[in-house]
Short mmCIF file of N, CA and C in Angstrom, two decimals:
data_model
loop_
_atom_site.label_atom_id
_atom_site.label_comp_id
_atom_site.label_asym_id
_atom_site.label_seq_id
_atom_site.Cartn_x
_atom_site.Cartn_y
_atom_site.Cartn_z
N MET D 123 24.49 17.54 70.77
CA MET D 123 25.80 18.06 70.46
C MET D 123 25.68 19.56 70.18
N SER D 124 26.55 20.35 70.80
CA SER D 124 26.48 21.79 70.61
C SER D 124 27.07 22.18 69.26
N GLU D 125 26.63 23.33 68.79
CA GLU D 125 27.10 23.82 67.49
C GLU D 125 28.36 24.64 67.67
N THR D 126 29.45 23.98 67.96
CA THR D 126 30.74 24.66 68.03
C THR D 126 31.38 24.58 66.65
N PRO D 127 32.29 25.50 66.36
CA PRO D 127 32.97 25.41 65.06
C PRO D 127 33.62 24.03 64.85
N LYS D 128 34.25 23.51 65.87
CA LYS D 128 34.92 22.22 65.74
C LYS D 128 33.92 21.11 65.44
N ASN D 129 32.80 21.08 66.17
CA ASN D 129 31.79 20.04 65.95
C ASN D 129 31.16 20.14 64.56
N LEU D 130 31.21 21.32 63.96
CA LEU D 130 30.66 21.51 62.63
C LEU D 130 31.71 21.34 61.53
N GLY D 131 32.90 20.92 61.94
CA GLY D 131 33.96 20.63 60.97
C GLY D 131 34.77 21.83 60.52
N PHE D 132 34.63 22.97 61.20
CA PHE D 132 35.38 24.15 60.82
C PHE D 132 36.83 24.05 61.31
N ARG D 133 37.69 24.71 60.57
CA ARG D 133 39.09 24.81 60.96
C ARG D 133 39.60 26.19 60.61
N ILE D 134 40.66 26.60 61.32
CA ILE D 134 41.32 27.87 60.99
C ILE D 134 42.41 27.55 59.98
N PRO D 135 42.30 28.08 58.78
CA PRO D 135 43.35 27.81 57.79
C PRO D 135 44.65 28.53 58.16
N ALA D 136 45.74 28.01 57.66
CA ALA D 136 47.03 28.67 57.85
C ALA D 136 47.04 29.98 57.05
N GLU D 137 47.84 30.92 57.50
CA GLU D 137 47.92 32.21 56.82
C GLU D 137 48.32 32.09 55.36
N TRP D 138 49.10 31.10 55.04
CA TRP D 138 49.63 30.98 53.68
C TRP D 138 48.68 30.25 52.74
N GLU D 139 47.56 29.76 53.27
CA GLU D 139 46.58 29.11 52.41
C GLU D 139 45.85 30.16 51.57
N LYS D 140 45.26 29.69 50.49
CA LYS D 140 44.51 30.58 49.60
C LYS D 140 43.41 31.30 50.39
N HIS D 141 43.28 32.57 50.11
CA HIS D 141 42.23 33.37 50.73
C HIS D 141 41.75 34.41 49.73
N SER D 142 40.61 35.02 50.02
CA SER D 142 40.00 35.90 49.03
C SER D 142 40.40 37.36 49.16
N ALA D 143 40.89 37.78 50.32
CA ALA D 143 41.20 39.19 50.51
C ALA D 143 42.08 39.38 51.74
N VAL D 144 42.63 40.58 51.83
CA VAL D 144 43.39 40.99 53.02
C VAL D 144 42.71 42.23 53.58
N TRP D 145 42.42 42.19 54.87
CA TRP D 145 41.83 43.34 55.56
C TRP D 145 42.94 44.21 56.13
N LEU D 146 42.82 45.52 55.92
CA LEU D 146 43.75 46.50 56.48
C LEU D 146 42.93 47.68 57.01
N ALA D 147 43.55 48.49 57.85
CA ALA D 147 42.93 49.72 58.34
C ALA D 147 43.89 50.87 58.07
N TRP D 148 43.36 51.94 57.51
CA TRP D 148 44.19 53.09 57.17
C TRP D 148 44.69 53.77 58.44
N PRO D 149 45.99 54.05 58.54
CA PRO D 149 46.53 54.68 59.76
C PRO D 149 46.07 56.11 59.92
N HIS D 150 45.72 56.45 61.15
CA HIS D 150 45.29 57.82 61.44
C HIS D 150 45.67 58.25 62.85
N ASP D 151 46.05 57.32 63.68
CA ASP D 151 46.22 57.57 65.10
C ASP D 151 47.60 58.14 65.42
N LYS D 152 47.63 59.37 65.88
CA LYS D 152 48.90 60.01 66.21
C LYS D 152 49.50 59.43 67.49
N ILE D 153 48.70 58.76 68.30
CA ILE D 153 49.25 58.12 69.49
C ILE D 153 50.13 56.95 69.07
N SER D 154 49.66 56.16 68.11
CA SER D 154 50.44 55.02 67.64
C SER D 154 51.60 55.45 66.75
N PHE D 155 51.40 56.50 65.96
CA PHE D 155 52.39 56.84 64.95
C PHE D 155 53.01 58.22 65.12
N GLY D 156 52.93 58.76 66.28
CA GLY D 156 53.54 60.06 66.54
C GLY D 156 54.17 60.06 67.91
N SER D 157 54.68 61.20 68.30
CA SER D 157 55.22 61.31 69.64
C SER D 157 54.06 61.56 70.59
N LEU D 158 54.28 61.33 71.84
CA LEU D 158 53.24 61.59 72.84
C LEU D 158 53.31 63.02 73.34
N ASN D 159 54.26 63.78 72.86
CA ASN D 159 54.46 65.16 73.27
C ASN D 159 53.60 66.07 72.40
N GLU D 160 52.60 66.70 73.00
CA GLU D 160 51.66 67.52 72.23
C GLU D 160 52.32 68.70 71.55
N THR D 161 53.50 69.13 72.01
CA THR D 161 54.17 70.28 71.40
C THR D 161 54.87 69.89 70.11
N GLN D 162 54.87 68.61 69.77
CA GLN D 162 55.56 68.16 68.56
C GLN D 162 54.58 67.75 67.47
N ASN D 163 53.50 68.49 67.32
CA ASN D 163 52.48 68.15 66.32
C ASN D 163 53.04 68.07 64.92
N GLU D 164 53.97 68.96 64.58
CA GLU D 164 54.54 68.93 63.24
C GLU D 164 55.27 67.61 63.01
N MET D 165 56.04 67.15 64.00
CA MET D 165 56.73 65.88 63.87
C MET D 165 55.72 64.73 63.77
N ASP D 166 54.63 64.82 64.53
CA ASP D 166 53.60 63.79 64.47
C ASP D 166 53.05 63.66 63.05
N GLU D 167 52.73 64.79 62.42
CA GLU D 167 52.20 64.78 61.07
C GLU D 167 53.21 64.17 60.10
N GLU D 168 54.48 64.49 60.27
CA GLU D 168 55.53 63.96 59.39
C GLU D 168 55.65 62.45 59.56
N ARG D 169 55.63 61.99 60.79
CA ARG D 169 55.75 60.55 61.03
C ARG D 169 54.53 59.82 60.50
N LEU D 170 53.35 60.36 60.75
CA LEU D 170 52.12 59.73 60.23
C LEU D 170 52.15 59.69 58.71
N SER D 171 52.65 60.73 58.08
CA SER D 171 52.77 60.75 56.62
C SER D 171 53.69 59.63 56.13
N ARG D 172 54.79 59.39 56.82
CA ARG D 172 55.71 58.30 56.43
C ARG D 172 55.02 56.94 56.58
N VAL D 173 54.24 56.79 57.64
CA VAL D 173 53.49 55.54 57.83
C VAL D 173 52.49 55.36 56.70
N GLU D 174 51.79 56.44 56.34
CA GLU D 174 50.84 56.35 55.23
C GLU D 174 51.53 55.93 53.94
N GLN D 175 52.71 56.45 53.68
CA GLN D 175 53.45 56.07 52.47
C GLN D 175 53.76 54.57 52.47
N LYS D 176 54.12 54.03 53.62
CA LYS D 176 54.39 52.58 53.72
C LYS D 176 53.11 51.80 53.48
N PHE D 177 51.99 52.28 54.01
CA PHE D 177 50.72 51.60 53.79
C PHE D 177 50.35 51.62 52.32
N LEU D 178 50.62 52.71 51.63
CA LEU D 178 50.36 52.77 50.20
C LEU D 178 51.17 51.70 49.47
N GLU D 179 52.43 51.54 49.84
CA GLU D 179 53.27 50.50 49.23
C GLU D 179 52.70 49.11 49.50
N ILE D 180 52.27 48.88 50.73
CA ILE D 180 51.70 47.58 51.11
C ILE D 180 50.43 47.30 50.30
N ILE D 181 49.55 48.30 50.24
CA ILE D 181 48.29 48.14 49.50
C ILE D 181 48.57 47.88 48.03
N LYS D 182 49.50 48.61 47.46
CA LYS D 182 49.83 48.41 46.05
C LYS D 182 50.32 46.98 45.81
N ALA D 183 51.22 46.50 46.65
CA ALA D 183 51.77 45.15 46.48
C ALA D 183 50.69 44.08 46.62
N ILE D 184 49.86 44.20 47.64
CA ILE D 184 48.82 43.20 47.87
C ILE D 184 47.79 43.22 46.75
N SER D 185 47.39 44.42 46.34
CA SER D 185 46.30 44.54 45.35
C SER D 185 46.69 44.00 43.98
N GLU D 186 47.95 43.77 43.74
CA GLU D 186 48.35 43.19 42.46
C GLU D 186 47.93 41.73 42.34
N SER D 187 47.70 41.05 43.48
CA SER D 187 47.33 39.64 43.42
C SER D 187 46.03 39.30 44.15
N GLU D 188 45.53 40.21 44.97
CA GLU D 188 44.28 39.93 45.66
C GLU D 188 43.58 41.22 46.07
N ILE D 189 42.36 41.06 46.54
CA ILE D 189 41.54 42.20 46.95
C ILE D 189 42.02 42.71 48.30
N VAL D 190 42.00 44.04 48.46
CA VAL D 190 42.28 44.67 49.75
C VAL D 190 40.97 45.24 50.27
N LYS D 191 40.63 44.89 51.50
CA LYS D 191 39.45 45.43 52.16
C LYS D 191 39.98 46.41 53.20
N LEU D 192 39.71 47.69 52.97
CA LEU D 192 40.37 48.75 53.73
C LEU D 192 39.38 49.53 54.58
N LEU D 193 39.64 49.56 55.88
CA LEU D 193 38.85 50.38 56.79
C LEU D 193 39.35 51.82 56.71
N VAL D 194 38.41 52.74 56.65
CA VAL D 194 38.70 54.18 56.71
C VAL D 194 37.69 54.81 57.67
N LEU D 195 38.07 55.93 58.26
CA LEU D 195 37.20 56.56 59.25
C LEU D 195 35.93 57.16 58.67
N ASN D 196 36.06 57.74 57.46
CA ASN D 196 34.91 58.44 56.89
C ASN D 196 35.14 58.67 55.39
N GLY D 197 34.16 59.27 54.76
CA GLY D 197 34.23 59.51 53.32
C GLY D 197 35.36 60.44 52.92
N GLU D 198 35.66 61.42 53.75
CA GLU D 198 36.76 62.34 53.46
C GLU D 198 38.09 61.59 53.41
N VAL D 199 38.32 60.72 54.38
CA VAL D 199 39.55 59.93 54.39
C VAL D 199 39.57 58.99 53.19
N GLU D 200 38.43 58.38 52.88
CA GLU D 200 38.37 57.48 51.73
C GLU D 200 38.78 58.20 50.45
N GLU D 201 38.25 59.39 50.22
CA GLU D 201 38.59 60.13 49.00
C GLU D 201 40.07 60.51 48.98
N ARG D 202 40.62 60.88 50.12
CA ARG D 202 42.04 61.22 50.20
C ARG D 202 42.91 60.00 49.87
N VAL D 203 42.54 58.85 50.43
CA VAL D 203 43.30 57.62 50.18
C VAL D 203 43.18 57.21 48.71
N LYS D 204 42.00 57.31 48.15
CA LYS D 204 41.81 56.99 46.73
C LYS D 204 42.72 57.85 45.85
N LYS D 205 42.79 59.13 46.17
CA LYS D 205 43.63 60.04 45.40
C LYS D 205 45.09 59.61 45.48
N MET D 206 45.56 59.26 46.68
CA MET D 206 46.95 58.82 46.83
C MET D 206 47.20 57.51 46.09
N LEU D 207 46.23 56.60 46.13
CA LEU D 207 46.38 55.33 45.42
C LEU D 207 46.42 55.52 43.91
N ARG D 208 45.59 56.43 43.40
CA ARG D 208 45.61 56.71 41.96
C ARG D 208 46.98 57.25 41.53
N LEU D 209 47.58 58.07 42.38
CA LEU D 209 48.89 58.66 42.05
C LEU D 209 49.99 57.61 41.89
N ILE D 210 49.81 56.45 42.53
CA ILE D 210 50.82 55.39 42.40
C ILE D 210 50.29 54.23 41.53
N ASN D 211 49.24 54.54 40.76
CA ASN D 211 48.69 53.60 39.78
C ASN D 211 48.14 52.31 40.37
N VAL D 212 47.43 52.42 41.49
CA VAL D 212 46.75 51.26 42.06
C VAL D 212 45.37 51.15 41.42
N ASN D 213 45.01 49.95 41.01
CA ASN D 213 43.69 49.68 40.45
C ASN D 213 42.66 49.72 41.58
N LEU D 214 41.86 50.77 41.62
CA LEU D 214 40.89 50.93 42.72
C LEU D 214 39.78 49.88 42.68
N ASP D 215 39.63 49.17 41.57
CA ASP D 215 38.67 48.07 41.53
C ASP D 215 39.09 46.94 42.45
N ARG D 216 40.35 46.92 42.87
CA ARG D 216 40.88 45.87 43.73
C ARG D 216 40.85 46.27 45.20
N ILE D 217 40.29 47.47 45.50
CA ILE D 217 40.23 47.97 46.87
C ILE D 217 38.77 48.18 47.24
N ASN D 218 38.34 47.57 48.33
CA ASN D 218 37.00 47.79 48.86
C ASN D 218 37.14 48.61 50.14
N PHE D 219 36.43 49.73 50.20
CA PHE D 219 36.51 50.64 51.35
C PHE D 219 35.32 50.42 52.28
N TYR D 220 35.59 50.51 53.58
CA TYR D 220 34.55 50.34 54.60
C TYR D 220 34.71 51.46 55.62
N GLU D 221 33.70 52.31 55.70
CA GLU D 221 33.73 53.41 56.66
C GLU D 221 33.25 52.91 58.01
N VAL D 222 34.11 53.04 59.01
CA VAL D 222 33.77 52.60 60.36
C VAL D 222 34.70 53.32 61.34
N ASP D 223 34.21 53.53 62.53
CA ASP D 223 35.02 54.17 63.57
C ASP D 223 35.94 53.12 64.21
N TYR D 224 37.23 53.35 64.15
CA TYR D 224 38.21 52.45 64.75
C TYR D 224 39.36 53.29 65.29
N ALA D 225 40.13 52.72 66.19
CA ALA D 225 41.23 53.46 66.80
C ALA D 225 42.58 53.08 66.19
N ASP D 226 42.82 51.81 66.00
CA ASP D 226 44.16 51.34 65.67
C ASP D 226 44.18 50.55 64.37
N VAL D 227 45.35 50.36 63.82
CA VAL D 227 45.48 49.63 62.55
C VAL D 227 45.77 48.15 62.74
N TRP D 228 45.97 47.70 63.94
CA TRP D 228 46.41 46.32 64.17
C TRP D 228 45.24 45.34 64.07
N LEU D 229 44.69 45.21 62.86
CA LEU D 229 43.54 44.33 62.64
C LEU D 229 43.82 42.89 63.02
N ARG D 230 45.06 42.50 62.90
CA ARG D 230 45.38 41.13 63.28
C ARG D 230 45.05 40.87 64.75
N ASP D 231 45.10 41.91 65.56
CA ASP D 231 44.78 41.74 66.98
C ASP D 231 43.28 41.78 67.26
N PHE D 232 42.54 42.69 66.62
CA PHE D 232 41.12 42.82 66.97
C PHE D 232 40.16 42.36 65.88
N GLY D 233 40.69 41.99 64.73
CA GLY D 233 39.84 41.58 63.63
C GLY D 233 39.38 40.13 63.74
N PRO D 234 38.51 39.73 62.85
CA PRO D 234 37.99 38.37 62.87
C PRO D 234 39.04 37.35 62.45
N ILE D 235 38.83 36.14 62.89
CA ILE D 235 39.61 35.01 62.40
C ILE D 235 38.64 34.20 61.55
N PHE D 236 38.96 34.07 60.27
CA PHE D 236 38.07 33.37 59.35
C PHE D 236 38.33 31.87 59.41
N ILE D 237 37.24 31.11 59.28
CA ILE D 237 37.31 29.65 59.36
C ILE D 237 36.51 29.05 58.21
N SER D 238 36.75 27.78 57.95
CA SER D 238 36.05 27.09 56.86
C SER D 238 35.90 25.62 57.20
N ASN D 239 34.83 25.03 56.70
CA ASN D 239 34.68 23.58 56.84
C ASN D 239 34.67 22.89 55.47
N GLY D 240 35.12 23.60 54.45
CA GLY D 240 35.15 23.06 53.10
C GLY D 240 33.91 23.37 52.29
N ARG D 241 32.79 23.60 52.96
CA ARG D 241 31.54 23.94 52.28
C ARG D 241 31.09 25.36 52.62
N GLU D 242 31.42 25.78 53.81
CA GLU D 242 30.92 27.04 54.34
C GLU D 242 32.07 27.80 55.00
N LYS D 243 31.99 29.14 54.88
CA LYS D 243 32.95 29.99 55.57
C LYS D 243 32.25 30.68 56.73
N ALA D 244 33.00 30.99 57.75
CA ALA D 244 32.45 31.68 58.91
C ALA D 244 33.59 32.49 59.53
N TRP D 245 33.29 33.15 60.64
CA TRP D 245 34.34 33.89 61.33
C TRP D 245 34.15 33.83 62.82
N LEU D 246 35.27 33.93 63.50
CA LEU D 246 35.29 33.90 64.96
C LEU D 246 35.42 35.32 65.47
N LYS D 247 34.58 35.66 66.43
CA LYS D 247 34.64 36.97 67.08
C LYS D 247 35.10 36.76 68.51
N TRP D 248 36.36 37.04 68.75
CA TRP D 248 36.94 36.95 70.09
C TRP D 248 36.71 38.26 70.83
N VAL D 249 36.99 38.26 72.11
CA VAL D 249 36.95 39.48 72.90
C VAL D 249 38.33 40.13 72.81
N TYR D 250 38.35 41.38 72.44
CA TYR D 250 39.58 42.16 72.38
C TYR D 250 39.54 43.16 73.52
N ASP D 251 40.52 43.12 74.41
CA ASP D 251 40.51 44.01 75.58
C ASP D 251 41.65 45.03 75.58
N ALA D 252 42.16 45.35 74.39
CA ALA D 252 43.22 46.36 74.24
C ALA D 252 44.41 46.06 75.14
N TYR D 253 44.90 44.83 75.01
CA TYR D 253 46.12 44.41 75.69
C TYR D 253 45.99 44.51 77.21
N GLY D 254 44.94 43.87 77.71
CA GLY D 254 44.72 43.86 79.15
C GLY D 254 44.22 45.18 79.68
N ASN D 255 43.43 45.89 78.87
CA ASN D 255 42.87 47.20 79.22
C ASN D 255 43.93 48.26 79.47
N LYS D 256 45.10 48.06 78.89
CA LYS D 256 46.20 49.03 79.07
C LYS D 256 45.99 50.29 78.24
N PHE D 257 45.19 50.19 77.18
CA PHE D 257 44.98 51.32 76.27
C PHE D 257 43.48 51.57 76.09
N PRO D 258 42.87 52.30 77.01
CA PRO D 258 41.41 52.51 76.97
C PRO D 258 40.91 53.08 75.64
N ASP D 259 41.72 53.91 74.97
CA ASP D 259 41.28 54.49 73.70
C ASP D 259 41.10 53.44 72.61
N LEU D 260 41.72 52.27 72.78
CA LEU D 260 41.62 51.21 71.77
C LEU D 260 40.46 50.26 72.02
N LEU D 261 39.80 50.36 73.17
CA LEU D 261 38.75 49.40 73.51
C LEU D 261 37.60 49.39 72.50
N LYS D 262 37.35 50.50 71.83
CA LYS D 262 36.25 50.53 70.85
C LYS D 262 36.52 49.57 69.68
N ASP D 263 37.78 49.20 69.48
CA ASP D 263 38.10 48.30 68.37
C ASP D 263 37.51 46.91 68.58
N ASN D 264 37.11 46.56 69.80
CA ASN D 264 36.46 45.28 70.04
C ASN D 264 35.17 45.15 69.25
N ASN D 265 34.53 46.28 68.92
CA ASN D 265 33.22 46.24 68.24
C ASN D 265 33.27 46.56 66.76
N VAL D 266 34.44 46.85 66.22
CA VAL D 266 34.54 47.26 64.82
C VAL D 266 33.89 46.26 63.88
N PHE D 267 34.22 45.00 64.01
CA PHE D 267 33.70 44.02 63.05
C PHE D 267 32.27 43.60 63.36
N LEU D 268 31.80 43.87 64.57
CA LEU D 268 30.38 43.67 64.82
C LEU D 268 29.58 44.69 64.02
N LYS D 269 30.14 45.90 63.85
CA LYS D 269 29.49 46.93 63.03
C LYS D 269 29.52 46.55 61.55
N LEU D 270 30.47 45.72 61.16
CA LEU D 270 30.63 45.30 59.77
C LEU D 270 30.06 43.90 59.52
N GLU D 271 29.36 43.37 60.48
CA GLU D 271 28.87 41.99 60.40
C GLU D 271 28.07 41.73 59.12
N LYS D 272 27.23 42.68 58.71
CA LYS D 272 26.44 42.48 57.49
C LYS D 272 27.32 42.48 56.25
N VAL D 273 28.38 43.25 56.29
CA VAL D 273 29.32 43.30 55.16
C VAL D 273 30.08 41.99 55.05
N ILE D 274 30.53 41.50 56.18
CA ILE D 274 31.31 40.25 56.19
C ILE D 274 30.42 39.09 55.82
N GLY D 275 29.14 39.16 56.25
CA GLY D 275 28.23 38.06 55.96
C GLY D 275 28.67 36.82 56.70
N LYS D 276 28.53 35.72 56.06
CA LYS D 276 28.97 34.46 56.61
C LYS D 276 28.45 34.27 58.04
N ARG D 277 28.64 33.15 58.54
CA ARG D 277 28.25 32.79 59.89
C ARG D 277 29.29 33.29 60.88
N MET D 278 28.84 33.79 62.04
CA MET D 278 29.77 34.25 63.06
C MET D 278 29.60 33.39 64.32
N PHE D 279 30.73 33.06 64.91
CA PHE D 279 30.75 32.39 66.21
C PHE D 279 31.38 33.35 67.21
N LYS D 280 30.62 33.73 68.24
CA LYS D 280 31.19 34.57 69.30
C LYS D 280 31.89 33.66 70.30
N ILE D 281 33.13 33.99 70.58
CA ILE D 281 33.94 33.22 71.51
C ILE D 281 34.19 34.08 72.74
N ASP D 282 33.75 33.62 73.89
CA ASP D 282 33.91 34.38 75.12
C ASP D 282 35.30 34.11 75.71
N PHE D 283 36.30 34.64 75.01
CA PHE D 283 37.69 34.42 75.38
C PHE D 283 38.47 35.63 74.90
N ILE D 284 39.30 36.18 75.73
CA ILE D 284 40.11 37.34 75.34
C ILE D 284 41.29 36.87 74.52
N LEU D 285 41.46 37.49 73.35
CA LEU D 285 42.55 37.09 72.47
C LEU D 285 42.93 38.25 71.57
N GLU D 286 44.22 38.49 71.45
CA GLU D 286 44.72 39.34 70.37
C GLU D 286 45.18 38.36 69.30
N GLY D 287 44.55 38.41 68.14
CA GLY D 287 44.84 37.46 67.07
C GLY D 287 46.29 37.44 66.64
N GLY D 288 46.98 38.55 66.81
CA GLY D 288 48.39 38.60 66.44
C GLY D 288 49.29 37.82 67.39
N SER D 289 48.72 37.32 68.47
CA SER D 289 49.54 36.58 69.44
C SER D 289 49.55 35.08 69.15
N ILE D 290 48.88 34.68 68.08
CA ILE D 290 48.86 33.25 67.74
C ILE D 290 49.27 33.05 66.29
N GLU D 291 49.78 31.89 66.02
CA GLU D 291 50.09 31.47 64.64
C GLU D 291 49.49 30.08 64.49
N ILE D 292 48.66 29.90 63.48
CA ILE D 292 47.96 28.64 63.25
C ILE D 292 48.51 27.99 61.99
N ASN D 293 48.73 26.67 62.03
CA ASN D 293 49.29 25.99 60.85
C ASN D 293 48.24 25.37 59.94
N GLY D 294 46.96 25.47 60.30
CA GLY D 294 45.90 24.92 59.47
C GLY D 294 45.57 23.47 59.77
N ASP D 295 46.40 22.82 60.57
CA ASP D 295 46.19 21.42 60.96
C ASP D 295 45.91 21.28 62.45
N GLY D 296 45.47 22.36 63.09
CA GLY D 296 45.09 22.30 64.49
C GLY D 296 46.20 22.63 65.48
N ILE D 297 47.33 23.07 64.99
CA ILE D 297 48.41 23.43 65.90
C ILE D 297 48.49 24.94 66.00
N CYS D 298 48.56 25.43 67.23
CA CYS D 298 48.64 26.86 67.51
C CYS D 298 49.98 27.14 68.17
N LEU D 299 50.70 28.09 67.63
CA LEU D 299 51.96 28.52 68.21
C LEU D 299 51.72 29.87 68.86
N THR D 300 52.12 29.99 70.11
CA THR D 300 51.97 31.25 70.84
C THR D 300 53.04 31.30 71.92
N THR D 301 52.95 32.26 72.79
CA THR D 301 53.86 32.34 73.93
C THR D 301 53.06 32.38 75.21
N GLU D 302 53.63 31.85 76.25
CA GLU D 302 52.97 31.86 77.55
C GLU D 302 52.65 33.27 77.99
N LYS D 303 53.55 34.19 77.72
CA LYS D 303 53.37 35.56 78.14
C LYS D 303 52.13 36.20 77.51
N CYS D 304 51.81 35.79 76.28
CA CYS D 304 50.65 36.39 75.59
C CYS D 304 49.32 35.85 76.09
N LEU D 305 49.24 34.60 76.41
CA LEU D 305 47.94 33.99 76.66
C LEU D 305 47.67 33.52 78.08
N ILE D 306 48.70 33.35 78.85
CA ILE D 306 48.49 32.82 80.20
C ILE D 306 48.74 33.91 81.22
N GLU D 307 47.70 34.23 81.99
CA GLU D 307 47.84 35.25 83.01
C GLU D 307 48.67 34.73 84.18
N LYS D 308 49.66 35.45 84.54
CA LYS D 308 50.52 35.07 85.68
C LYS D 308 49.85 35.51 86.97
N SER D 309 49.96 34.69 88.01
CA SER D 309 49.38 35.09 89.29
C SER D 309 50.45 35.56 90.23
#
């Protein structure tokens, strides 16, 4: 019998089940959060600043009840984010920072899917292809959590299947809700 997650009794818990932390990535990408017009850099900075303010609100709300695991590009960004969090009275003991190179904030799409069999926790590493290779600058995000593998610990199962995690909803009892457009390639 092969050692598949299913054969070992693992399951994907529902999002609303108890969990130990929420993973987020600090926004930095002007392509995602700015205009594509290079002459509008000032507007890009303003829009990115508004996105950062929303992320601060999200982090503050989450950190009141659970740990936030936050990706940042480097130590300079980490210190800047810490300063902003202190200004809004966020308990920094509830925030764990991880310096890693990443492109986008949509961790739900390229991040791990955590699983459990009641005794052991593990994670699934799917292939992330930046939405059908439509965004080459995002392809590096496929390797972000491989770089953090030692931090995550736990057992990892590599799944040779392309998936954006945000395209599925799991109920914890083996039912997956998705759309044909997200997962089935049309010929």
